[in-house]
Amino acid sequence: MDTVSLCYINSTVFRKPNPSSGVPIYVQLKEQIRHAIETGALVTGDQLPGIRSLAETLVMNPNTIIKVYRELENEGVLEIHHGLGVFVSSSRRKAKTGEIRDAQQLTQEFVDRLREQGLREGEIRRLVEAALANEFQRR
Amino acid sequence: MNMLLYKAWIETRVRFFAGLIAVTIVCIFYLQQHAWLVKMWAHELADSKGYHGAWMPLGINHYSWYLWHYLYDNYLQQVWALFALLFAFGGLIRERSSGTVLFSLGLPVSRRQWLFSRLAVALLEALSVACFAVVVVVIGSRVIHQDYSLTQLILHTLLMVGAGVFLLAIGNLCYSLAPGNYTSLLVTLIVLGVPYLLLQNYMQNERDLNKTTWLQYLDVGHAMAGPWQITWTSFPWIALFVAWGLTGLCLSITAFYGDRVDY
Amino acid sequence: MAHVIETQQLKKSYGTHEAVRGLDLSVSEGAVCAFLGQNGAGKSSTIKMLLGMVHPTSGKGRIFGHSISNEAESLIIRQKVAFVAEDKRLYDYMTVAELIRFTRAFFPTWDERFEQELLDRFELPLDRKVRQLSKGMRTKLALLLGFARGCKLLILDEPTEGLDPVAIEDVLQIVVSLAAQGTTIFFSSHQIGEVEQVADHVLMINRGQLVLDASMDEVKERYKHIQAVFPEPVEERDFRLPGIEKARIEGRTVTLVASDHLDSILEHVRMLKAGSIDVLPLTLKEVFLEKVKVRS
């Protein structure tokens, strides 16, 4: 894959993680990569940007990127070929592109409905975060 | 190391050029006054009610005494001493108030290297100023048609600078110990300059009256001037070695103190 | 992982004032380690001790295995470490080019290509005297003189202070780029946002003592804000548990800051029959304020 398309991946697929949200940056980046694969923005065999170039583009710690790549490799999402780069794994089960698209739809409707009931953005965000925190703490 | 010398040089070059101008003015002034002063002394001596100094015949008959008296025993020496002290002013402690000391100390250079590179530049500048004065005297003497001994001039220059390194060293020590940038300069000039000038003057009078006191051992000015007829055999080696010993002591204290300062 | 910086019980007193009180630090090779603390917490004193500018009252420290309190070894340390001080004033009688030439002479590892790149990026005028530079320009020049040394360890004391947001982003980008090439970076900052952005390890000191030493991810995962509402009023002593940093009680509502053992704390809160329990993440800024305020 040439540099032009690498830049393309850098600038459009990944956003700068928000450092002041309470969610660790590596979790945010991991979710972004997963999301990109699930939505089909990255497909099997696609090369991910190198550590240095991604660190520079997102202005984030390179060690965090290494950690993310390693964890995703362990989870079978990515493959690291030493000396060549990082690729979207081929052994991965089929992307749940459809499911995610449905879920996106569902979430949008849910948010619209809360807004119709007069809730503001901050209130919605807090409710969702609290619900998520409760949900995942209990496990 | 070259860069340290370079830095010390740019920091002091304005003072250096001012020093050159100052010694030129002093030398030219006394060369220009020579004919008039000699005439005045001769007039005084001829007048039975006039002032009869024991040194007047020397001044009239010996141009090299004249040069020694006005330049190396008095005014050139004093101006040179002032500039030697100014050249020695500066260093890490002074960089504190200009806010650059942490940058300097962040470089792989020891505090002693900083100290000695500065002093080396100050010494070279002081030596150059003294040599420049010789050039001015050589040219000026030709203009006023006077004979002189070049060897004597050079020996006086060497003695002045040789014993004068003590001033550089003690001056630098004073700057290191005194607080504040310009306060330390002022304090040093007063603490060193006033006793030096007073003692020089007092001892000159005592010598004219053929008296000696223990104070002569503190007379830096006389150590730098030496006898007026200076040769390798009459060279005041002891005074010179004492000056060097004290210089070593001052430098050790400065270095020892400098190593222990927290920036 | 090897430790690039290590200190043991490092202390510094100025007269009766204890600026640093027994600091045990360690910074691993390749880390981007942030050093946080209020003004006067002892950050600058610590950094100056590491570089031989201030002599420790007691304790030991090593950088790349060289003792910080030995003058000869300190010289080797300064050869291997690029330091940019908080005070970014430079020799104002030199031009930008002269100062670069001056600094370059001391570092055999100086990276001229990087120097050129930084000159372009920071738009520094080579022939201008340092005295004529704006404060921001001077900061950029000071950073350039540090970055281009080609050292394996960078120690930066408030590197972005006084820079505009664009320049700050530039500096952070350079920092992560150097880190990606294996340079260890130890920096102090008051800008917690930028620390969160680029650091992977956090050291926090308060009144000369270490109050936090953790990886950034650990901080985010361990520190939580718990809000619980109880049917009956509760008392402060009900919340003296390991891992609870702070408990604030207003009638039936309790706000907790947890630094560890989240599960057992939540278990405990449920046992007290809380009606609603909310667990929210804590930002580094909030953690910092908690750490500093608790002891103030």
XYZ file of C-alpha atoms in Angstrom:
698
model
C 0.000 0.000 0.000
C 1.461 3.343 -0.962
C 1.821 6.421 1.177
C -1.063 8.274 -0.411
C -3.619 5.779 0.758
C -1.915 5.551 4.146
C -2.500 9.230 4.609
C -6.041 8.651 3.536
C -6.546 6.099 6.268
C -4.893 8.315 8.828
C -6.886 11.395 8.244
C -10.313 10.016 7.608
C -10.656 6.830 9.574
C -9.130 7.871 12.876
C -9.997 10.859 14.944
C -7.849 12.299 17.694
C -8.837 10.587 20.916
C -10.314 12.895 23.492
C -7.779 12.883 26.325
C -9.982 14.512 28.911
C -12.799 12.018 28.704
C -12.429 9.538 31.503
C -12.000 6.691 29.033
C -8.353 5.653 28.606
C -6.949 6.748 25.264
C -5.964 3.225 24.314
C -9.560 2.090 24.768
C -10.732 4.944 22.563
C -8.281 4.079 19.808
C -9.100 0.392 20.054
C -12.767 1.167 19.682
C -12.017 3.360 16.680
C -10.107 0.596 14.930
C -12.783 -1.946 15.743
C -15.422 0.452 14.554
C -13.562 1.081 11.304
C -13.455 -2.642 10.658
C -17.037 -3.199 11.646
C -18.300 -0.447 9.374
C -16.155 -1.700 6.547
C -13.871 1.315 6.392
C -11.004 -1.108 6.863
C -11.219 -4.528 5.290
C -9.188 -7.689 5.549
C -5.645 -7.169 4.332
C -5.668 -3.399 4.704
C -2.505 -2.030 6.205
C -2.723 0.188 9.240
C -0.469 3.235 9.568
C 2.950 2.806 11.129
C 3.392 3.623 14.785
C 5.393 6.779 14.292
C 3.156 8.211 11.599
C -0.007 7.433 13.536
C 1.508 8.919 16.692
C 2.368 12.079 14.786
C -1.008 12.364 13.095
C -3.079 11.770 16.187
C -0.471 13.449 18.448
C -0.643 10.606 20.899
C 1.787 8.413 22.726
C 3.445 5.806 20.471
C 3.612 3.288 23.311
C -0.166 3.494 23.564
C -0.449 2.676 19.864
C 1.879 -0.295 20.293
C -0.291 -1.467 23.176
C -3.441 -1.142 21.083
C -1.939 -3.014 18.126
C -0.684 -5.785 20.396
C -3.995 -6.202 22.171
C -5.884 -6.240 18.893
C -3.424 -8.798 17.603
C -4.126 -10.985 20.628
C -7.813 -10.617 19.997
C -7.320 -11.741 16.412
C -8.409 -8.445 14.903
C -5.002 -7.405 13.558
C -1.921 -9.214 12.367
C 1.541 -7.833 12.977
C 4.087 -8.874 10.378
C 7.420 -7.767 11.715
C 9.238 -5.528 9.313
C 6.189 -5.246 7.079
C 3.525 -3.599 9.151
C 0.170 -4.116 10.757
C -2.740 -5.540 8.767
C -6.381 -6.236 9.327
C -6.550 -9.918 10.117
C -7.781 -12.314 7.474
C -8.747 -15.022 9.922
C -11.244 -12.724 11.515
C -14.869 -13.637 11.425
C -16.890 -11.712 8.945
C -17.432 -8.069 9.796
C -20.717 -7.387 11.426
C -21.259 -4.514 9.064
C -24.990 -5.043 8.831
C -25.557 -5.403 12.544
C -23.627 -2.276 13.306
C -25.539 -0.327 10.748
C -28.807 -1.449 12.331
C -27.517 -0.551 15.763
C -26.511 2.881 14.559
C -30.043 3.389 13.298
C -31.456 2.232 16.602
C -29.214 4.532 18.632
C -30.113 7.480 16.447
C -33.824 6.857 16.979
C -33.290 6.501 20.709
C -31.424 9.776 20.942
C -34.024 11.547 18.798
C -36.759 10.353 21.083
C -35.004 11.576 24.216
C -34.524 14.932 22.574
C -38.178 15.138 21.712
C -38.876 14.662 25.406
C -36.854 17.801 26.019
C -33.569 16.349 27.292
C -30.421 18.242 26.545
C -27.209 16.769 25.143
C -25.387 16.721 28.479
C -28.265 15.004 30.223
C -28.478 12.323 27.546
C -24.734 11.759 27.672
C -24.763 11.382 31.452
C -27.655 8.946 31.352
C -25.973 6.798 28.738
C -22.619 6.848 30.499
C -24.155 5.994 33.850
C -26.150 3.165 32.295
C -23.067 1.811 30.556
C -20.932 2.097 33.666
C -23.564 0.205 35.679
C -23.949 -2.388 32.996
C -20.270 -3.148 32.695
C -19.407 -2.749 36.379
C -21.879 -5.459 37.318
C -20.004 -8.035 35.270
C 36.137 24.474 24.784
C 36.650 26.885 21.886
C 33.004 27.780 22.142
C 33.412 28.703 25.791
C 36.203 31.101 24.902
C 34.094 32.445 22.069
C 31.179 33.081 24.414
C 33.364 34.801 27.021
C 34.862 36.908 24.256
C 31.540 38.150 22.881
C 30.377 38.920 26.379
C 33.410 41.081 27.121
C 34.445 42.487 23.758
C 32.799 45.871 24.328
C 34.752 46.245 27.564
C 37.885 45.153 25.749
C 37.586 47.820 23.084
C 36.776 50.401 25.749
C 39.958 49.263 27.504
C 42.018 49.808 24.364
C 40.633 53.313 23.991
C 41.220 54.119 27.654
C 44.890 53.066 27.682
C 45.466 54.926 24.426
C 44.092 58.091 25.949
C 46.206 57.729 29.098
C 49.417 57.030 27.170
C 48.930 59.781 24.637
C 48.041 62.267 27.372
C 51.232 61.687 29.357
C 53.434 61.554 26.263
C 51.987 64.839 25.185
C 52.533 66.328 28.671
C 56.174 65.255 28.810
C 57.839 68.391 27.361
C 55.690 70.718 29.427
C 56.193 68.830 32.706
C 59.959 68.625 32.216
C 60.050 72.337 31.563
C 58.000 73.039 34.675
C 60.225 70.856 36.906
C 63.348 72.515 35.553
C 61.785 75.885 36.289
C 60.889 74.862 39.858
C 64.397 73.526 40.478
C 65.951 76.705 39.159
C 63.791 78.744 41.489
C 65.254 78.596 45.022
C 61.753 79.059 46.491
C 60.188 76.479 44.194
C 59.171 72.938 45.030
C 62.186 70.614 45.082
C 61.206 66.995 44.838
C 63.986 64.431 45.142
C 62.649 62.708 42.029
C 62.623 65.804 39.844
C 66.126 65.356 38.406
C 65.179 61.794 37.482
C 62.111 63.022 35.701
C 64.069 65.616 33.821
C 67.003 63.450 32.842
C 65.505 60.020 32.369
C 62.674 59.515 29.934
C 62.297 55.940 31.090
C 61.767 57.125 34.686
C 59.096 59.456 33.358
C 57.379 56.644 31.518
C 57.569 54.361 34.543
C 56.330 57.004 36.969
C 53.307 58.172 35.007
C 52.375 54.978 33.285
C 53.488 51.869 35.173
C 53.607 53.272 38.683
C 50.411 55.288 38.370
C 47.866 56.030 35.735
C 48.288 53.343 33.091
C 48.475 50.777 35.861
C 45.307 52.097 37.480
C 43.359 52.137 34.241
C 44.656 48.691 33.384
C 43.650 47.392 36.831
C 40.164 48.826 36.399
C 39.722 47.074 33.073
C 41.236 43.839 34.338
C 38.550 43.862 37.017
C 35.892 44.622 34.410
C 37.083 41.799 32.150
C 36.821 39.368 35.050
C 33.233 40.395 35.724
C 30.619 37.814 34.774
C 30.215 34.067 35.026
C 27.605 31.550 36.064
C 26.511 33.337 39.209
C 25.900 36.484 37.203
C 24.003 34.489 34.587
C 21.470 33.715 37.262
C 19.843 37.115 37.008
C 19.928 37.104 33.228
C 18.066 33.779 33.377
C 20.490 31.837 31.206
C 22.338 29.911 33.888
C 20.252 26.756 33.565
C 20.839 26.695 29.835
C 24.588 26.997 30.432
C 24.605 24.377 33.158
C 22.554 22.039 30.978
C 25.493 21.803 28.594
C 28.118 19.129 29.204
C 30.563 21.641 30.681
C 31.812 21.562 34.247
C 31.510 24.614 36.448
C 35.302 24.847 36.589
C 35.534 24.857 32.819
C 33.091 27.760 32.761
C 35.127 29.605 35.390
C 38.553 29.059 33.893
C 37.567 29.686 30.296
C 36.189 33.066 31.337
C 39.284 33.921 33.324
C 41.530 32.816 30.476
C 39.754 35.211 28.141
C 39.924 37.994 30.745
C 43.660 37.395 31.143
C 44.255 37.419 27.396
C 42.291 40.631 27.063
C 44.190 42.243 29.928
C 47.489 41.163 28.380
C 46.444 42.500 24.985
C 45.474 45.850 26.459
C 48.850 46.108 28.196
C 50.699 45.190 24.991
C 48.647 47.686 23.064
C 49.818 50.356 25.497
C 53.424 49.446 24.593
C 52.640 49.991 20.921
C 51.096 53.361 21.691
C 54.137 54.386 23.740
C 56.548 53.231 21.018
C 54.788 55.243 18.349
C 54.129 58.220 20.624
C 57.768 58.412 21.774
C 58.908 58.569 18.187
C 56.511 61.464 17.624
C 57.880 63.437 20.602
C 61.473 62.402 19.712
C 62.352 60.616 22.918
C 64.646 57.647 23.504
C 63.512 54.810 25.655
C 64.410 51.223 26.392
C 62.014 48.764 24.757
C 63.238 45.978 27.038
C 62.233 48.017 30.070
C 58.784 48.680 28.648
C 58.271 45.013 27.989
C 59.545 43.972 31.400
C 57.235 46.502 33.059
C 54.317 45.209 31.023
C 55.102 41.637 31.984
C 55.397 42.552 35.647
C 52.194 44.563 35.618
C 50.227 41.737 34.023
C 52.093 39.035 35.947
C 51.366 40.534 39.353
C 48.040 41.915 38.134
C 46.533 38.437 37.615
C 45.963 38.610 41.335
C 43.443 41.398 40.689
C 41.615 39.258 38.145
C 41.418 36.400 40.601
C 40.386 38.364 43.668
C 37.972 40.418 41.570
C 36.293 37.277 40.293
C 36.086 35.910 43.818
C 34.400 39.109 45.002
C 31.859 38.968 42.177
C 31.062 35.386 43.056
C 30.468 36.131 46.709
C 28.598 39.427 46.420
C 24.896 39.399 45.567
C 23.240 41.205 42.678
C 24.599 41.963 39.251
C 25.590 45.579 39.362
C 25.834 45.675 43.132
C 28.534 43.039 42.973
C 30.426 45.054 40.376
C 30.167 48.190 42.459
C 31.047 46.433 45.709
C 34.089 44.803 44.134
C 35.358 48.008 42.602
C 35.011 49.814 45.916
C 36.302 47.010 48.153
C 39.365 46.423 45.981
C 39.861 49.810 44.348
C 39.819 52.118 47.365
C 42.487 50.335 49.477
C 44.586 49.773 46.368
C 44.628 53.448 45.422
C 45.042 54.754 48.982
C 47.825 52.355 49.770
C 49.607 53.017 46.501
C 49.602 56.732 47.202
C 50.563 56.403 50.850
C 53.435 54.047 50.132
C 54.771 56.267 47.343
C 55.059 59.108 49.852
C 56.659 56.852 52.461
C 59.242 55.696 49.918
C 60.039 59.285 49.013
C 60.775 59.836 52.698
C 62.803 56.601 52.758
C 60.502 55.010 55.318
C 59.242 51.459 55.326
C 56.301 49.918 57.153
C 54.720 46.473 57.105
C 51.990 47.968 54.887
C 54.374 47.662 51.945
C 53.547 43.972 51.820
C 49.956 44.848 50.909
C 50.932 47.363 48.234
C 49.692 45.651 45.108
C 50.373 48.764 43.073
C 54.058 48.712 43.890
C 54.316 45.014 43.206
C 52.906 45.666 39.727
C 55.170 48.673 39.145
C 58.454 47.270 40.427
C 61.635 49.417 40.458
C 61.922 52.012 37.726
C 65.115 50.545 36.296
C 63.906 47.051 35.711
C 66.153 44.300 34.375
C 66.016 40.534 34.640
C 68.256 40.783 37.726
C 66.265 43.492 39.454
C 62.978 41.795 38.547
C 60.908 41.445 41.771
C 60.510 37.676 41.596
C 59.462 37.294 45.204
C 56.596 39.752 44.886
C 55.575 37.996 41.725
C 55.548 34.559 43.315
C 53.608 35.854 46.296
C 51.064 37.373 43.889
C 50.789 34.056 42.068
C 50.400 32.162 45.308
C 47.551 34.442 46.350
C 46.047 34.155 42.876
C 46.046 30.386 43.223
C 44.391 30.696 46.605
C 41.663 33.017 45.278
C 40.994 30.734 42.315
C 40.750 27.686 44.574
C 38.263 29.419 46.833
C 36.210 30.591 43.849
C 36.197 27.127 42.287
C 35.429 25.427 45.606
C 32.602 27.849 46.318
C 31.308 27.661 42.733
C 31.061 23.882 42.870
C 28.789 24.101 45.879
C 26.317 26.730 44.709
C 22.744 25.621 44.041
C 21.231 27.264 40.981
C 12.270 -2.554 31.381
C 15.420 -0.657 32.240
C 15.127 2.503 34.280
C 16.664 5.569 32.741
C 16.091 7.788 35.761
C 16.107 6.464 39.287
C 16.177 8.216 42.629
C 16.196 6.888 46.149
C 15.035 8.960 49.090
C 16.144 12.122 47.337
C 15.941 15.125 49.649
C 16.635 18.805 49.338
C 16.315 21.449 52.011
C 16.964 25.126 51.638
C 17.617 26.236 55.190
C 14.581 25.066 57.111
C 12.406 24.691 54.033
C 12.200 21.139 52.763
C 11.615 21.384 49.035
C 11.946 17.681 48.246
C 11.227 15.136 50.948
C 12.439 11.657 50.157
C 11.565 11.076 46.538
C 11.731 7.599 44.993
C 11.298 8.070 41.287
C 11.844 5.782 38.385
C 11.340 6.446 34.708
C 11.492 3.530 32.294
C 13.332 3.578 29.027
C 11.168 4.714 26.138
C 8.472 6.224 28.341
C 6.844 9.591 27.970
C 6.593 10.424 31.620
C 4.766 13.475 32.903
C 5.845 15.103 36.135
C 2.971 16.986 37.719
C 2.691 19.162 40.763
C 1.697 22.615 41.863
C 4.135 25.499 41.768
C 6.578 24.996 44.609
C 5.790 21.296 44.915
C 9.441 20.483 44.253
C 9.386 19.702 40.537
C 12.079 22.117 39.463
C 14.280 21.293 42.450
C 14.055 17.621 41.545
C 14.899 18.231 37.903
C 17.799 20.479 38.866
C 19.134 17.793 41.181
C 18.978 15.265 38.367
C 21.172 17.520 36.240
C 23.694 18.534 38.892
C 22.518 22.133 39.186
C 21.365 21.659 42.760
C 23.081 19.359 45.232
C 20.866 16.878 47.059
C 20.821 17.229 50.844
C 20.635 13.452 51.018
C 19.592 10.476 48.991
C 20.809 9.090 45.708
C 19.944 9.390 42.067
C 21.096 7.830 38.846
C 20.595 8.609 35.185
C 21.727 5.938 32.723
C 23.505 4.451 35.732
C 25.613 7.559 36.404
C 25.400 9.124 39.840
C 23.830 12.585 39.810
C 25.853 13.829 42.776
C 29.291 13.167 41.287
C 30.583 16.085 39.233
C 32.444 13.944 36.701
C 29.493 11.606 36.187
C 27.119 14.553 36.044
C 29.102 15.769 33.068
C 28.463 12.475 31.276
C 24.797 12.743 32.190
C 24.559 16.174 30.589
C 26.207 14.779 27.490
C 23.486 12.151 27.223
C 20.496 14.195 28.346
C 18.926 17.128 26.561
C 17.511 19.556 29.084
C 15.222 22.487 28.410
C 14.719 24.629 31.488
C 11.562 26.359 32.599
C 13.269 29.701 32.120
C 13.681 29.843 28.365
C 15.848 32.945 28.294
C 18.982 32.479 26.196
C 22.159 34.455 25.518
C 20.475 37.530 24.109
C 23.632 38.915 22.481
C 23.881 35.981 20.080
C 21.932 35.526 16.878
C 19.810 32.432 16.363
C 22.472 30.988 14.047
C 25.299 31.753 16.481
C 23.475 30.158 19.373
C 22.755 27.027 17.343
C 26.403 26.829 16.295
C 27.458 27.350 19.895
C 25.202 24.608 21.279
C 25.910 22.147 18.478
C 29.622 22.182 19.342
C 28.961 20.414 22.645
C 26.993 17.484 21.229
C 28.640 14.970 18.900
C 25.212 13.409 18.406
C 23.670 16.660 17.124
C 21.135 16.024 14.362
C 21.599 18.673 11.670
C 18.756 17.436 9.517
C 16.363 17.648 12.421
C 17.749 21.096 13.265
C 16.881 22.267 9.748
C 13.442 20.691 9.927
C 12.721 22.412 13.233
C 13.996 25.749 11.952
C 11.528 25.550 9.091
C 8.726 24.341 11.263
C 9.190 26.983 13.942
C 9.963 29.673 11.347
C 12.951 30.957 13.285
C 14.899 33.833 11.697
C 18.568 32.769 11.672
C 20.140 36.188 11.632
C 18.014 37.764 14.325
C 19.489 38.408 17.773
C 17.903 36.416 20.567
C 17.104 39.679 22.346
C 14.835 40.657 19.448
C 12.814 37.437 19.530
C 9.328 37.281 21.021
C 8.808 35.095 24.056
C 7.173 32.393 21.979
C 10.024 32.416 19.474
C 12.546 32.154 22.280
C 10.723 29.167 23.701
C 10.760 27.511 20.285
C 14.474 28.195 19.944
C 15.157 26.749 23.401
C 13.199 23.635 22.428
C 15.051 23.337 19.135
C 18.358 23.512 21.002
C 17.137 20.632 23.160
C 15.474 18.462 20.539
C 18.344 18.560 18.029
C 20.926 17.292 20.529
C 20.180 13.741 19.492
C 20.079 12.565 23.110
C 18.377 9.398 24.324
C 16.686 11.252 27.172
C 14.902 14.580 27.071
C 14.088 16.426 30.265
C 11.712 19.303 29.649
C 10.577 21.691 32.357
C 7.256 23.153 31.223
C 8.064 22.903 27.528
C 4.936 24.550 26.155
C 4.560 27.415 28.595
C 3.850 30.631 26.716
C 3.213 28.993 23.337
C 0.092 29.410 21.232
C -2.141 26.356 20.612
C -0.698 25.707 17.150
C 2.864 25.718 18.466
C 1.841 23.545 21.408
C 0.438 20.950 19.030
C 3.680 21.139 17.032
C 5.756 20.545 20.135
C 3.597 17.635 21.261
C 3.862 16.132 17.820
C 7.651 16.364 17.973
C 7.576 14.788 21.409
C 5.541 11.779 20.253
C 7.654 11.482 17.134
C 10.852 11.364 19.206
C 9.207 8.895 21.557
C 8.322 6.698 18.576
C 12.032 6.637 17.744
C 12.891 5.402 21.216
C 13.713 8.626 23.054
C 12.675 8.718 26.692
C 10.893 11.912 27.657
C 10.466 13.261 31.154
C 8.549 16.501 31.277
C 6.777 18.697 33.751
C 3.694 20.623 32.821
C 0.747 22.508 34.186
C -1.296 21.761 31.076
C -3.020 18.585 32.156
C -4.778 18.277 28.808
C -1.503 17.924 26.945
C -0.168 15.532 29.546
C -3.177 13.271 29.017
C -2.670 13.505 25.308
C 0.940 12.386 25.050
C 2.134 10.857 28.313
C 1.968 7.171 29.120
C 3.118 7.504 32.699
C 2.323 10.036 35.395
C 4.317 11.040 38.437
C 2.612 13.507 40.712
C 4.318 15.283 43.569
C 2.896 17.406 46.299
C 4.956 19.207 48.930
C 8.085 17.369 47.941
C 6.568 13.906 48.113
C 5.376 11.498 45.488
C 1.585 11.124 45.612
C 0.977 9.205 42.401
C 3.132 6.933 40.266
C 1.091 5.081 37.677
C 0.603 4.542 33.996
C -1.915 6.832 32.360
C -4.218 3.915 31.576
C -4.051 2.707 35.164
C -5.059 6.145 36.383
C -8.050 6.198 34.075
C -9.088 2.670 34.936
C -8.556 2.826 38.671
C -9.833 6.263 39.528
C -13.626 6.504 39.589
C -16.217 8.836 40.864
C -19.049 7.026 42.659
C -22.298 8.702 43.495
C -24.845 6.852 45.597
C -28.209 7.827 47.094
C -29.319 6.031 50.241
C -32.814 5.693 51.734
C -31.524 6.761 55.161
C -28.882 9.372 56.030
C -25.424 7.785 56.298
C -22.271 8.715 58.146
C -18.718 9.381 57.056
C -17.362 6.429 59.034
C -19.393 4.040 56.898
C -16.968 4.812 54.073
C -13.579 4.199 55.597
C -12.490 1.532 53.170
C -9.228 0.848 51.379
C -9.345 2.519 47.993
C -11.616 5.380 48.999
C -9.634 8.571 48.657
C -12.383 10.940 49.638
C -15.993 10.768 50.767
C -18.392 13.691 50.732
C -21.769 13.283 52.366
C -24.755 15.537 51.927
C -27.709 14.017 53.743
C -28.563 10.862 51.859
C -26.265 11.464 48.920
C -22.677 10.264 49.031
C -19.924 11.150 46.594
C -16.839 8.966 46.672
C -13.532 9.152 44.894
C -12.085 5.669 44.545
C -8.512 4.962 43.560
C -8.622 1.183 43.797
C -10.664 -1.866 44.834
C -13.670 -0.578 42.953
C -15.515 -3.887 43.128
C -15.342 -4.236 46.882
C -16.338 -0.615 47.336
C -19.385 -1.064 45.126
C -20.224 -4.253 46.980
C -20.048 -2.318 50.236
C -22.222 0.507 48.904
C -24.854 -1.961 47.710
C -24.809 -3.616 51.123
C -25.693 -0.253 52.650
C -28.817 -0.460 50.481
C -28.097 2.382 48.134
C -31.054 3.256 45.955
C -29.036 4.389 42.971
C -25.343 3.997 42.243
C -23.583 5.910 39.500
C -19.973 5.197 38.552
C -18.359 7.873 36.448
C -14.840 8.190 35.116
C -12.476 10.752 36.583
C -10.311 12.911 34.363
C -6.639 13.378 35.152
C -7.384 16.953 36.119
C -9.868 15.773 38.727
C -7.390 13.191 40.005
C -4.751 15.912 40.239
C -7.042 18.229 42.162
C -8.016 15.428 44.544
C -4.390 14.467 45.160
C -3.337 18.006 45.796
C -6.348 19.126 47.793
C -6.505 16.124 50.090
C -3.252 17.178 51.673
C -3.636 20.928 51.508
